[in-house]
Coordinates of C-alpha atoms in Angstrom, one line a residue:
X57 CA 0.0 0.1 0.1
X58 CA 1.1 3.5 -0.8
X59 CA 1.4 5.6 2.4
X60 CA -0.5 8.9 2.1
X61 CA -0.2 10.5 5.4
X62 CA 2.1 10.0 8.5
X63 CA 1.8 11.7 11.6
X64 CA 4.8 11.5 14.1
X65 CA 5.1 12.6 17.5
X66 CA 2.7 15.5 16.9
X67 CA 2.2 17.8 19.8
X68 CA -0.2 20.8 19.8
X69 CA -0.6 23.0 23.0
X70 CA -2.7 25.9 24.0
X71 CA -1.0 28.6 26.0
X72 CA -3.7 30.0 28.2
X73 CA -3.7 32.3 31.3
X74 CA -4.5 29.4 33.4
X75 CA -1.6 27.1 32.2
X76 CA -0.7 24.8 29.1
X77 CA -3.3 22.7 27.7
X78 CA -1.6 19.7 26.0
X79 CA -4.4 19.1 23.6
X80 CA -2.4 16.7 21.4
X81 CA 0.7 15.3 23.2
X82 CA 2.9 13.1 21.2
X83 CA 0.7 11.0 18.8
X84 CA 1.7 8.7 16.0
X85 CA -0.3 7.1 13.1
X86 CA -0.4 6.7 9.4
X87 CA -2.9 6.4 6.6
X88 CA -2.6 4.5 3.4
X89 CA -4.1 5.8 0.0
X90 CA -7.7 4.7 -0.2
X91 CA -8.0 3.7 3.5
X92 CA -10.0 5.1 6.4
X93 CA -8.8 5.4 10.1
X94 CA -11.3 6.4 12.8
X95 CA -10.0 8.7 15.6
X96 CA -12.4 7.8 18.6
X97 CA -12.8 9.2 22.1
X98 CA -14.9 11.3 24.4
X99 CA -15.2 15.1 23.9
X100 CA -12.0 16.8 24.8
X101 CA -9.5 13.9 23.9
X102 CA -7.8 15.9 21.1
X103 CA -9.6 14.3 18.0
X104 CA -10.6 17.7 16.3
X105 CA -7.2 19.4 17.4
X106 CA -5.5 16.6 15.5
X107 CA -7.5 17.3 12.4
X108 CA -7.0 21.0 12.8
X109 CA -3.2 20.3 13.1
X110 CA -3.2 18.4 9.9
X111 CA -4.9 21.3 8.1
X112 CA -2.6 23.8 9.8
X113 CA -5.8 25.5 11.3
X114 CA -5.1 25.4 14.9
X115 CA -6.8 28.4 16.4
X116 CA -5.0 30.7 18.9
X117 CA -3.7 30.4 21.5
X118 CA -3.1 27.0 20.2
X119 CA 0.2 26.2 18.6
X120 CA 1.9 23.0 17.1
X121 CA 5.1 22.6 19.1
X122 CA 6.5 19.6 17.9
X123 CA 6.4 16.6 15.5
X124 CA 6.0 15.9 11.9
X125 CA 3.0 15.7 9.4
X126 CA 4.1 14.0 6.2
X127 CA 1.6 14.2 3.4
X128 CA 2.7 12.5 0.1
X129 CA 6.1 12.5 1.5
X130 CA 6.4 16.3 2.3
X131 CA 6.5 17.6 5.9
X132 CA 3.5 20.1 6.1
X133 CA 5.1 21.6 9.1
X134 CA 8.1 22.9 7.0
X135 CA 6.3 24.6 4.3
X136 CA 5.1 28.2 3.9
X137 CA 1.5 29.5 4.4
X138 CA 1.2 30.0 0.7
X139 CA 2.1 26.4 0.0
X140 CA -0.2 25.0 2.8
X141 CA -3.1 27.1 1.1
X142 CA -2.7 25.2 -2.1
X143 CA -2.9 21.8 -0.3
X144 CA -5.7 22.8 2.2
X145 CA -9.2 22.5 0.5
X146 CA -7.6 21.1 -2.8
X147 CA -5.7 18.0 -1.7
X148 CA -7.0 17.8 1.9
X149 CA -10.7 18.8 2.5
X150 CA -12.6 18.8 5.7
X151 CA -16.2 18.3 6.6
X152 CA -17.2 20.0 9.9
X153 CA -19.6 18.9 12.7
X154 CA -22.4 21.2 12.1
X155 CA -23.2 21.7 8.4
X156 CA -25.6 24.6 9.1
X157 CA -23.0 26.8 10.8
X158 CA -20.4 25.9 8.2
X159 CA -22.5 27.1 5.3
X160 CA -23.1 30.8 4.7
X161 CA -26.7 31.8 5.0
X162 CA -26.7 34.7 2.4
X163 CA -25.5 32.6 -0.6
X164 CA -27.1 29.7 -2.4
X165 CA -25.7 26.2 -2.2
X166 CA -24.7 26.3 -5.7
X167 CA -23.0 29.7 -5.3
X168 CA -20.9 28.3 -2.4
X169 CA -19.9 25.2 -4.0
X170 CA -19.2 27.1 -7.3
X171 CA -16.9 29.4 -5.3
X172 CA -14.9 26.4 -4.0
X173 CA -14.6 25.1 -7.5
X174 CA -13.2 28.3 -8.8
X175 CA -10.7 28.7 -6.0
X176 CA -8.9 25.6 -7.0
X177 CA -9.7 25.5 -10.7
X178 CA -6.7 25.8 -13.2
X179 CA -8.9 27.2 -15.7
X180 CA -11.5 30.0 -16.3
X181 CA -15.1 28.4 -16.3
X182 CA -18.2 30.0 -18.0
X183 CA -21.4 30.2 -15.9
X184 CA -22.8 27.3 -17.6
X185 CA -19.8 25.2 -17.2
X186 CA -19.7 26.0 -13.3
X187 CA -23.4 25.5 -13.1
X188 CA -22.9 21.9 -14.6
X189 CA -19.9 21.1 -12.3
X190 CA -21.8 21.9 -9.4
X191 CA -24.8 19.9 -10.4
X192 CA -22.5 17.0 -11.1
X193 CA -21.1 17.4 -7.5
X194 CA -24.6 17.5 -5.9
X195 CA -25.6 14.5 -7.9
X196 CA -22.6 12.7 -6.7
X197 CA -23.5 13.5 -3.2
X198 CA -26.9 12.0 -3.9
X199 CA -29.0 15.1 -3.6
X200 CA -32.4 14.6 -5.4
X201 CA -33.1 17.0 -8.3
X202 CA -29.6 18.7 -8.1
X203 CA -30.6 21.4 -10.8
X204 CA -33.2 22.5 -8.1
X205 CA -31.1 22.4 -5.0
X206 CA -28.4 24.6 -6.9
X207 CA -30.7 27.6 -6.2
X208 CA -31.6 26.7 -2.5
X209 CA -30.4 28.6 0.6
X210 CA -28.9 26.5 3.6
X211 CA -32.0 27.2 5.8
X212 CA -34.2 25.6 3.0
X213 CA -32.4 22.2 3.4
X214 CA -32.8 19.7 6.1
X215 CA -29.7 18.7 8.3
X216 CA -29.0 15.5 6.2
X217 CA -29.3 17.6 2.9
X218 CA -27.0 20.3 4.4
X219 CA -24.4 17.6 5.1
X220 CA -24.5 16.2 1.7
X221 CA -23.9 19.8 0.3
X222 CA -21.0 20.1 2.5
X223 CA -19.8 16.7 1.1
X224 CA -20.2 17.9 -2.4
X225 CA -18.2 21.1 -1.5
X226 CA -15.4 19.0 0.0
X227 CA -15.2 17.0 -3.3
X228 CA -15.1 20.0 -5.4
X229 CA -11.2 19.6 -5.9
X230 CA -11.2 15.9 -5.8
X231 CA -8.9 15.7 -2.7
X232 CA -6.7 12.8 -1.7
X233 CA -7.6 13.1 1.9
X234 CA -11.1 13.8 3.3
X235 CA -11.3 14.7 7.1
X236 CA -14.8 14.1 8.4
X237 CA -15.3 15.7 11.9
X238 CA -18.3 14.1 13.4
X239 CA -20.1 14.1 10.2
X240 CA -23.3 12.4 11.5
X241 CA -23.6 13.9 15.0
X242 CA -26.5 16.4 14.5
X243 CA -28.3 13.8 12.4
X244 CA -30.9 11.1 13.3
X245 CA -30.2 7.4 13.0
X246 CA -31.6 6.7 9.5
X247 CA -29.7 9.8 8.0
X248 CA -26.5 8.8 9.8
X249 CA -26.5 5.5 8.0
X250 CA -27.1 7.2 4.7
X251 CA -24.3 9.5 5.0
X252 CA -21.8 6.8 6.2
X253 CA -22.9 4.7 3.1
X254 CA -22.4 7.7 0.8
X255 CA -18.8 8.3 2.3
X256 CA -18.0 4.7 1.8
X257 CA -19.3 4.7 -1.7
X258 CA -17.5 7.9 -2.5
X259 CA -14.2 6.6 -1.1
X260 CA -14.3 3.4 -3.2
X261 CA -15.2 5.6 -6.3
X262 CA -12.7 8.2 -6.0
X263 CA -10.0 6.0 -4.3
X264 CA -9.9 8.7 -1.5
X265 CA -8.5 8.3 2.1
X266 CA -10.7 9.3 5.0
X267 CA -10.0 10.5 8.6
X268 CA -13.2 10.0 10.4
X269 CA -13.5 11.7 13.9
X270 CA -16.3 10.4 16.1
X271 CA -17.2 9.3 19.7
X272 CA -19.5 6.6 18.2
X273 CA -17.8 3.1 18.0
X274 CA -20.7 2.0 15.9
X275 CA -19.8 4.6 13.3
X276 CA -16.3 3.4 13.2
X277 CA -17.3 -0.3 12.6
X278 CA -19.3 0.8 9.5
X279 CA -16.5 2.5 7.7
X280 CA -13.1 2.4 9.2
X281 CA -10.2 0.0 8.4
X282 CA -8.0 1.2 11.4
X283 CA -9.0 2.8 14.7
X284 CA -7.0 5.3 17.0
X285 CA -8.5 5.5 20.5
X286 CA -7.6 8.9 22.1
X287 CA -7.7 10.1 25.5
X288 CA -6.5 13.4 26.9
X289 CA -4.3 14.1 23.9
X290 CA -2.7 10.7 23.5
X291 CA -3.5 7.4 21.5
X292 CA -4.2 4.7 23.9
X293 CA -4.8 2.0 21.5
X294 CA -4.1 1.8 17.7
X295 CA -4.9 -1.2 15.5
X296 CA -7.3 -2.6 12.7
X297 CA -10.9 -2.1 13.3
X298 CA -11.6 -5.7 13.2
X299 CA -9.0 -6.5 15.9
X300 CA -10.3 -3.8 18.2
X301 CA -13.7 -5.1 18.3
X302 CA -12.6 -8.6 18.9
X303 CA -9.8 -7.9 21.1
X304 CA -9.8 -4.6 22.9
X305 CA -6.7 -4.4 25.1
X306 CA -6.9 -1.0 26.8
X307 CA -9.4 -0.6 29.6
X308 CA -10.5 2.6 28.1
X309 CA -11.3 1.0 24.8
X310 CA -13.2 -1.7 26.7
X311 CA -15.2 0.8 28.6
X312 CA -16.2 2.6 25.3
X313 CA -17.3 -0.7 23.7
X314 CA -19.3 -1.8 27.0
X315 CA -21.1 1.8 26.8
X316 CA -22.5 0.9 23.4
X317 CA -26.3 0.1 23.7
X318 CA -27.1 -3.6 22.5
X319 CA -30.5 -4.8 21.6
X320 CA -31.0 -8.8 21.7
X321 CA -34.0 -9.5 19.6
X322 CA -36.1 -12.4 21.1
X323 CA -33.8 -12.4 24.4
X324 CA -35.2 -11.8 27.8
X325 CA -31.9 -11.0 29.3
X326 CA -31.7 -7.4 30.5
X327 CA -28.3 -5.7 30.2
X328 CA -27.6 -2.6 32.2
X329 CA -25.8 0.2 30.2
X330 CA -22.3 0.3 31.4
X331 CA -20.9 3.9 32.1
X332 CA -17.1 4.6 32.5
X333 CA -16.7 5.8 36.1
X334 CA -15.9 9.5 36.8
X335 CA -15.1 12.2 34.4
X336 CA -12.3 13.2 32.1
X337 CA -9.7 15.0 34.0
X338 CA -8.9 18.7 33.3
X339 CA -6.2 19.1 30.7
X340 CA -4.7 21.7 33.1
X341 CA -4.2 19.1 35.9
X342 CA -3.3 15.9 34.2
X343 CA -2.8 12.8 36.4
X344 CA 0.7 11.4 36.8
X345 CA 1.5 8.2 34.9
X346 CA -1.4 6.8 32.8
X347 CA -3.9 9.6 32.0
X348 CA -6.8 7.2 32.3
X349 CA -5.7 6.1 35.9
X350 CA -8.3 8.0 37.9
X351 CA -11.1 6.3 36.0
X352 CA -9.7 3.0 35.4
X353 CA -11.2 0.0 37.2
X354 CA -8.4 -2.3 36.4
X355 CA -5.6 0.0 37.6
X356 CA -2.5 -1.1 39.4
X357 CA 0.2 0.5 41.5
X358 CA 2.6 0.8 38.4
X359 CA -0.2 2.8 36.6
X360 CA 1.3 5.8 38.6
X361 CA 4.3 5.5 36.1
X362 CA 4.0 6.6 32.4
X363 CA 3.1 3.4 30.4
X364 CA 5.0 2.3 27.4
X365 CA 3.5 1.7 24.1
X366 CA 3.7 -1.9 23.4
X367 CA 2.9 -3.9 20.0
X368 CA 0.9 -6.7 21.5
X369 CA 0.1 -8.2 18.1
X370 CA 1.1 -7.3 14.5
X371 CA -0.1 -3.8 13.9
X372 CA -1.9 -3.6 17.5
X373 CA -0.5 -1.1 19.7
X374 CA -1.4 -0.5 23.2
X375 CA -0.2 2.1 25.9
X376 CA -0.9 0.2 29.1
X377 CA 0.9 -1.6 31.8
X378 CA -1.5 -4.5 31.8
X379 CA -0.8 -5.0 28.0
X380 CA 2.9 -5.0 28.9
X381 CA 2.4 -7.7 31.4
X382 CA 2.2 -5.3 34.6

């Protein structure tokens, strides 16, 4: 497989009046061309900041303080702002959590997608050519009657339709990498399934790589080939999705899987929904040793030391003393 993206020891910190927030604190992963990786974890674990770091869009007072981000063999942290602008939106596109706030309410869907096409186009397009290209993208995103939706404003579309419009906009430059940040969060279950199927279909059609950011492991199982489980800025477990669901090794991963609701048709067995104890620690007051230590039900004395990352099986990495044999 051809490696498209490789993140090495990435560190993104926020320098606030109250102290330093280590939002992303030394993470490593890679993504092959045409593959999908899921970044999973509770809110505040650093998933979205990882994506914004890749796009070089970290808001102030945040700053990338270390590491390397190789895209097609080039370190994105060593190139100029003009060069990253040529990559951002063209080679790497991003779909944000809430499509309604991401779309401009005073322009039609067609105008906004058309502008994205013009920004990255190598040629000057006529109005008719631009209209046809936008309609083609809307059709690709499976919006019914795309000629009609060209003239709609965002408020005239449902949440699912807005998200499809955002997908069409993200595909306007035929990117090699699509970052989808919680693309189904604000949608009902039926529409979630439709959006995931659409992303999977487009990936296969366009041979596009995807980084899927979510707190929902059910979403990951539908589309991702690899999974990185994040907690307080660090990757706790990193492996193939199939291996993660069959053999979760980190207590945090096990807790996330146990917290997924299950419905057994025809079974009288009642299963109480599991909840991971406690709450995520403040990033301004990180626990010593393992960052999951205060909430872990399997903790041992050695967990007060920083755990090492160990490869417990081929391609299966875990940051936990229990996985290291205690």
